Coordinates of C-alpha atoms in Angstrom, one line a residue:
X599 CA -4.2 60.8 78.4
X600 CA -7.9 59.2 78.4
X601 CA -9.0 61.8 76.0
X602 CA -6.9 60.9 73.3
X603 CA -7.7 57.4 73.6
X604 CA -11.5 58.0 72.6
X605 CA -11.0 60.5 70.3
X606 CA -7.7 59.5 68.4
X607 CA -8.6 58.9 64.4
X608 CA -7.0 56.1 62.4
X609 CA -4.0 57.5 60.6
X610 CA -0.3 56.7 60.2
X611 CA 1.9 56.0 63.4
X612 CA 3.2 59.4 63.2
X613 CA -0.2 61.4 63.0
X614 CA -1.6 59.3 66.0
X615 CA 1.6 59.6 67.7
X616 CA 0.8 63.7 67.2
X617 CA -2.4 63.4 68.6
X618 CA -1.5 61.7 71.7
X619 CA 1.3 64.4 72.2
X620 CA -1.0 67.2 71.8
X621 CA -2.4 66.4 75.3
X622 CA 0.7 67.1 77.1
X623 CA 1.0 70.1 79.2
X624 CA 4.7 70.1 77.9
X625 CA 5.7 70.4 74.2
X626 CA 7.8 67.6 73.0
X627 CA 9.9 68.0 69.8
X628 CA 9.8 65.4 67.1
X629 CA 13.1 64.2 67.9
X630 CA 12.4 63.1 71.9
X631 CA 11.3 60.3 73.4
X632 CA 7.9 60.6 75.3
X633 CA 6.2 58.0 77.7
X634 CA 3.1 58.8 76.1
X635 CA 4.0 56.9 72.8
X636 CA 3.5 53.8 74.6
X637 CA -0.3 54.4 74.6
X638 CA -0.4 54.0 70.8
X639 CA 1.1 50.5 71.3
X640 CA -1.4 49.8 73.9
X641 CA -4.6 51.0 71.6
X642 CA -3.2 48.8 68.6
X643 CA -2.6 46.0 70.9
X644 CA -6.0 46.1 72.3
X645 CA -7.7 46.8 69.0
X646 CA -6.2 43.6 67.5
X647 CA -7.2 41.6 70.4
X648 CA -10.7 42.7 69.8
X649 CA -11.0 42.9 66.2
X650 CA -8.1 42.4 64.5
X651 CA -8.0 42.8 60.6
X652 CA -6.4 39.4 59.8
X653 CA -8.5 36.6 61.4
X654 CA -11.8 37.7 60.5
X655 CA -10.8 37.1 57.4
X656 CA -11.0 33.3 58.1
X657 CA -14.5 33.0 59.3
X658 CA -17.7 33.3 57.2
X659 CA -18.8 36.9 56.5
X660 CA -21.8 37.9 58.6
X661 CA -25.0 38.4 56.5
X662 CA -27.3 41.2 56.9
X663 CA -30.4 39.1 56.7
X664 CA -30.9 35.4 57.0
X665 CA -30.9 33.2 54.2
X666 CA -32.7 30.2 55.4
X667 CA -29.1 28.3 55.9
X668 CA -26.8 27.8 58.7
X669 CA -26.9 31.2 60.8
X670 CA -23.8 33.0 61.2
X671 CA -25.0 34.7 64.2
X672 CA -25.9 32.0 66.7
X673 CA -27.7 34.3 69.2
X674 CA -30.6 34.0 66.9
X675 CA -32.5 30.5 66.7
X676 CA -35.9 31.3 67.0
X677 CA -38.0 34.1 65.7
X678 CA -41.3 33.2 64.5
X679 CA -43.6 29.9 63.9
X680 CA -44.0 31.0 60.2
X681 CA -40.4 31.4 59.6
X682 CA -39.5 27.9 61.3
X683 CA -42.0 26.3 59.0
X684 CA -40.6 28.1 56.2
X685 CA -37.0 27.0 57.1
X686 CA -38.1 23.2 57.5
X687 CA -39.6 23.1 54.2
X688 CA -36.1 24.3 53.1
X689 CA -34.5 21.7 54.8
X690 CA -36.7 19.0 53.1
X691 CA -36.3 20.8 49.8
X692 CA -32.6 21.1 49.9
X693 CA -31.8 17.8 51.5
X694 CA -34.1 15.4 49.8
X695 CA -34.3 17.0 46.4
X696 CA -31.9 19.2 45.5
X697 CA -28.9 17.1 47.4
X698 CA -29.5 13.7 45.7
X699 CA -29.8 15.3 42.1
X700 CA -26.6 17.3 42.9
X701 CA -24.5 14.3 44.1
X702 CA -25.6 12.4 41.2
X703 CA -24.3 15.0 38.8
X704 CA -21.0 15.2 40.7
X705 CA -20.7 11.4 40.8
X706 CA -21.2 11.4 37.0
X707 CA -18.8 14.6 36.1
X708 CA -15.8 13.0 38.1
X709 CA -16.4 9.2 36.7
X710 CA -16.3 10.9 33.1
X711 CA -13.6 13.0 34.1
X712 CA -11.3 9.7 34.9
X713 CA -12.4 7.7 31.8
X714 CA -12.6 10.3 29.4
X715 CA -9.0 12.0 30.2
X716 CA -7.6 8.3 30.1
X717 CA -8.9 7.2 27.0
X718 CA -7.6 10.8 25.6
X719 CA -4.1 10.0 27.0
X720 CA -3.5 6.8 24.7
X721 CA -4.0 9.0 21.7
X722 CA -0.5 9.9 20.2
X723 CA 0.6 13.7 20.8
X724 CA -1.4 15.7 18.1
X725 CA -3.8 18.6 17.7
X726 CA -6.7 16.1 17.7
X727 CA -5.6 14.9 21.2
X728 CA -5.5 18.4 22.8
X729 CA -8.8 19.5 21.1
X730 CA -10.6 16.3 22.7
X731 CA -8.7 16.9 26.2
X732 CA -9.7 20.4 26.4
X733 CA -13.5 19.0 25.1
X734 CA -13.5 16.3 28.2
X735 CA -12.1 18.7 30.7
X736 CA -14.8 21.5 29.7
X737 CA -17.8 18.9 29.5
X738 CA -16.5 17.5 33.0
X739 CA -16.2 20.6 34.8
X740 CA -19.7 21.8 33.5
X741 CA -21.4 18.8 35.0
X742 CA -19.5 19.4 38.3
X743 CA -20.9 23.0 38.1
X744 CA -24.4 21.9 37.5
X745 CA -23.9 19.6 40.6
X746 CA -23.4 22.6 42.7
X747 CA -26.3 24.7 40.9
X748 CA -23.8 27.0 40.1
X749 CA -24.7 30.5 38.4
X750 CA -21.8 32.4 36.9
X751 CA -21.6 35.4 35.3
X752 CA -18.5 36.2 33.8
X753 CA -17.4 39.5 32.5
X754 CA -14.9 41.0 29.6
X755 CA -14.2 37.6 28.0
X756 CA -12.2 39.4 25.5
X757 CA -9.5 39.4 28.4
X758 CA -9.6 35.5 29.1
X759 CA -6.3 33.8 29.8
X760 CA -4.4 32.7 26.5
X761 CA -1.9 29.5 26.1
X762 CA 1.5 30.2 27.4
X763 CA 0.3 32.6 30.2
X764 CA -0.3 32.6 33.8
X765 CA -4.0 33.0 35.4
X766 CA -4.0 34.5 38.8
X767 CA -7.1 34.9 41.1
X768 CA -8.0 35.5 44.7
X769 CA -8.9 32.4 46.6
X770 CA -12.0 31.8 48.5
X771 CA -12.6 27.8 47.9
X772 CA -11.8 24.8 46.2
X773 CA -14.5 25.4 43.9
X774 CA -12.8 28.0 42.4
X775 CA -11.3 25.8 39.8
X776 CA -14.7 24.2 38.7
X777 CA -15.9 28.0 38.5
X778 CA -13.1 29.2 36.1
X779 CA -12.6 25.8 34.3
X780 CA -16.2 25.9 33.3
X781 CA -15.2 28.6 30.7
X782 CA -12.1 27.6 29.8
X783 CA -9.2 24.7 30.1
X784 CA -6.3 25.3 32.3
X785 CA -3.2 23.5 33.8
X786 CA -3.6 22.8 37.0
X787 CA -0.6 23.3 39.9
X788 CA -0.7 21.3 42.9
X789 CA 0.8 18.4 45.1
X790 CA 0.8 15.0 43.9
X791 CA -2.0 13.1 46.3
X792 CA -2.8 9.4 46.9
X793 CA -6.4 7.8 46.8
X794 CA -9.0 9.0 45.0
X795 CA -7.7 12.4 44.2
X796 CA -4.5 10.9 43.1
X797 CA -6.5 8.5 40.4
X798 CA -8.1 11.7 39.2
X799 CA -4.9 13.6 39.2
X800 CA -2.9 10.7 37.3
X801 CA -5.6 10.5 34.7
X802 CA -5.8 14.1 34.0
X803 CA -2.0 14.4 33.3
X804 CA -2.5 11.7 30.7
X805 CA -4.3 14.1 28.4
X806 CA -3.4 17.6 29.4
X807 CA 0.4 18.8 30.7
X808 CA -0.8 19.5 34.2
X809 CA 2.1 20.1 36.9
X810 CA 2.1 18.1 39.7
X811 CA 4.7 18.2 42.4
X812 CA 6.0 15.5 44.8
X813 CA 6.3 16.6 48.5
X814 CA 9.8 16.6 48.3
X815 CA 9.8 18.9 45.2
X816 CA 7.3 21.4 46.8
X817 CA 10.2 22.2 49.2
X818 CA 12.6 23.0 46.3
X819 CA 11.6 26.2 45.3
X820 CA 14.1 26.4 42.5
X821 CA 12.7 23.0 41.1
X822 CA 9.2 24.6 41.3
X823 CA 10.0 27.6 39.4
X824 CA 12.0 25.7 36.4
X825 CA 9.1 23.6 35.8
X826 CA 6.7 26.1 35.7
X827 CA 9.1 28.4 33.6
X828 CA 9.4 25.4 31.2
X829 CA 5.8 25.1 31.1
X830 CA 4.9 28.7 29.9
X831 CA 7.9 28.7 27.6
X832 CA 5.8 26.2 25.1
X833 CA 3.4 28.7 24.0
X834 CA 1.2 25.8 22.8
X835 CA 0.3 24.8 26.5
X836 CA -2.8 25.8 28.6
X837 CA -2.4 28.9 30.7
X838 CA -1.4 28.0 34.1
X839 CA -3.9 28.5 37.1
X840 CA -2.5 29.9 40.3
X841 CA -3.9 31.1 43.4
X842 CA -1.2 33.3 45.0
X843 CA -2.5 33.7 48.2
X844 CA -1.8 30.3 49.1
X845 CA -5.0 30.2 51.3
X846 CA -8.9 30.5 51.2
X847 CA -10.0 34.0 52.0
X848 CA -13.7 34.8 53.2
X849 CA -14.6 36.6 50.2
X850 CA -14.3 40.0 51.5
X851 CA -10.8 40.7 50.8
X852 CA -7.6 39.7 49.1
X853 CA -4.4 39.2 51.0
X854 CA -0.8 39.2 50.1
X855 CA 0.1 37.4 47.1
X856 CA 3.2 35.2 47.1
X857 CA 5.9 36.7 44.8
X858 CA 7.0 33.4 43.5
X859 CA 4.3 33.2 40.8
X860 CA 5.5 36.4 39.4
X861 CA 9.2 35.5 39.2
X862 CA 8.4 32.9 36.4
X863 CA 8.1 35.6 33.8
X864 CA 5.4 35.6 30.8
X865 CA 2.2 37.4 30.7
X866 CA 0.1 37.3 33.9
X867 CA -4.0 37.3 33.2
X868 CA -5.4 38.5 36.6
X869 CA -9.1 37.4 37.2
X870 CA -11.3 38.4 40.1
X871 CA -13.8 36.0 41.5
X872 CA -16.7 37.3 43.7
X873 CA -19.5 34.9 45.5
X874 CA -23.0 36.0 46.7
X875 CA -23.4 34.8 50.0
X876 CA -26.9 35.2 50.0
X877 CA -27.4 31.8 48.2
X878 CA -24.6 30.0 49.8
X879 CA -21.3 30.5 51.5
X880 CA -18.3 29.4 49.1
X881 CA -15.6 30.0 52.0
X882 CA -13.9 27.1 52.9
X883 CA -13.1 27.5 56.6
X884 CA -10.5 24.6 56.6
X885 CA -10.1 25.0 60.3
X886 CA -13.6 24.4 60.8
X887 CA -14.8 21.8 58.6
X888 CA -12.7 19.1 56.4
X889 CA -13.3 18.7 52.7
X890 CA -16.4 16.2 53.0
X891 CA -18.1 18.3 55.4
X892 CA -17.5 21.3 53.2
X893 CA -18.4 19.7 50.2
X894 CA -21.8 18.6 51.7
X895 CA -22.6 22.5 52.6
X896 CA -22.0 23.6 49.1
X897 CA -24.5 20.5 47.8
X898 CA -27.3 21.5 50.2
X899 CA -27.1 25.1 49.9
X900 CA -29.4 27.2 47.6
X901 CA -27.1 28.0 45.0
X902 CA -23.5 29.1 44.3
X903 CA -24.0 32.5 42.5
X904 CA -20.7 34.1 41.2
X905 CA -19.3 36.7 39.1
X906 CA -16.0 36.4 37.4
X907 CA -14.1 39.0 35.9
X908 CA -11.1 38.9 33.3
X909 CA -8.9 41.8 33.7
X910 CA -6.4 43.0 31.0
X911 CA -3.2 41.1 30.8
X912 CA -0.3 42.8 32.8
X913 CA 3.6 42.4 32.7
X914 CA 6.3 43.2 34.9
X915 CA 7.5 47.0 34.2
X916 CA 11.0 47.9 33.9
X917 CA 12.7 47.9 37.3
X918 CA 9.7 46.7 39.1
X919 CA 10.7 43.8 41.2
X920 CA 8.4 40.4 41.8
X921 CA 7.0 41.7 44.8
X922 CA 6.0 45.0 43.5
X923 CA 4.3 43.2 40.4
X924 CA 2.3 41.0 42.8
X925 CA 1.1 43.8 44.7
X926 CA 0.3 45.6 41.8
X927 CA -1.8 42.9 40.4
X928 CA -3.4 42.1 43.5
X929 CA -4.8 45.6 43.8
X930 CA -6.1 45.6 40.4
X931 CA -8.0 42.3 41.5
X932 CA -9.3 43.9 44.7
X933 CA -10.4 47.1 43.1
X934 CA -12.5 45.4 40.4
X935 CA -14.0 42.7 42.9
X936 CA -15.3 45.1 45.5
X937 CA -12.6 43.6 47.8
X938 CA -10.3 44.9 50.3
X939 CA -6.5 45.1 49.6
X940 CA -5.0 43.8 52.4
X941 CA -1.1 43.9 53.0
X942 CA -1.4 41.1 55.3
X943 CA 0.1 37.4 54.5
X944 CA -2.3 34.7 54.6
X945 CA 0.0 32.2 56.0
X946 CA -0.9 34.1 59.4
X947 CA -4.1 31.6 59.1
X948 CA -1.5 29.0 60.7
X949 CA 1.6 30.9 61.5
X950 CA 2.8 33.5 63.6
X951 CA 3.8 37.0 62.7
X952 CA 7.1 37.2 60.9
X953 CA 9.8 39.1 62.6
X954 CA 10.4 41.4 59.7
X955 CA 7.0 42.8 60.3
X956 CA 7.7 43.5 63.9
X957 CA 11.3 45.1 63.0
X958 CA 9.3 47.2 60.4
X959 CA 7.2 48.9 63.3
X960 CA 10.3 49.3 65.4
X961 CA 12.1 51.0 62.5
X962 CA 9.2 53.4 61.8
X963 CA 8.9 54.4 65.6
X964 CA 12.8 54.8 65.9
X965 CA 12.9 56.9 62.7
X966 CA 10.2 59.2 64.0
X967 CA 11.5 59.7 67.4
X968 CA 15.2 60.2 66.5
X969 CA 14.3 62.7 63.3
X970 CA 16.0 62.8 60.3
X971 CA 19.2 61.9 61.9
X972 CA 17.8 58.5 62.3
X973 CA 16.7 58.0 59.3
X974 CA 20.2 58.6 57.5
X975 CA 21.7 56.2 60.2
X976 CA 19.1 53.8 60.1
X977 CA 20.6 51.0 58.3
X978 CA 24.4 51.0 59.8
X979 CA 22.6 50.7 63.1
X980 CA 20.4 48.1 62.8
X981 CA 20.7 46.4 66.3
X982 CA 20.3 49.6 68.1
X983 CA 17.0 50.0 66.4
X984 CA 16.0 46.7 67.1
X985 CA 16.5 47.4 70.8
X986 CA 14.3 50.5 70.8

């Protein structure tokens, strides 16, 4: 069985097992069990241990050439004296010149956000209040974007999210919000916090109907859905900004979209975000860096260069459930942004594989071994299928 281990090409479970069975001296019909089938699972297990498709999405992508920032390949620390001198000059420029200017701009932007939204919040609900609120938000986010030296290219602006809609985007970094809000105002959705973040959240909600949830409410799916649905129903409200992946992915792929965002109803406005890692790695590896360390890395990088594509609005088709709709939107975002379209759940970053994924593989193998008869009787014999 060594030959098929080396030369077996990637494909479906049935194709790869068929390749393994070809090397047996005795032919095996499709509806029979073969001990050689276990090699398929051995191979997949070893591939997952060496280089699986999930965990590599939660670490910084490897660069082709060094950008004079932190190395992603730690095997190379010294190349030449000339390059070391250039790197040293770069450190001086980034930390002694760019960083003080950027931190000053960030402080100005956040301070004006708190003061401006608080003052606007005292005005009565009127069209003037909404206009001033959007003006303050745009001004503050653009100052913060300058604090990151963000160079943003927006494409297909005719498809920008409209009021009463839901904007969904792939998620690479917390600064995704700043990148998108630099070109238009959105209603944020998230958990209420304390401390400095709580002060900012409370000031923002005074002037704009952002949707902040308490920790107890976040666990109540019906309460979350009803509040979001009520927000979307008011066509004068700003579009809701949601990142359905639920976690940050390393700018190379798009992982499974949670279907909750697509059960609300209304029009979905997909947005694809793609960063250029040559000037700075925008990915937030929350397992490795806390928020302060991450922001320090962002403000000491060369720049944040990013492309944003507004895709045509999408709605649920007749007979399409929320999960299918979410996958269709995800595929459109991945295709536009040049990202890999992956079916895996981003929550695997911190959790174990769900039992339903394991059962799905078991059912596929069972139906292949048992043939058509197994397919027809698969549902009534769930327990026997699991054992196999």
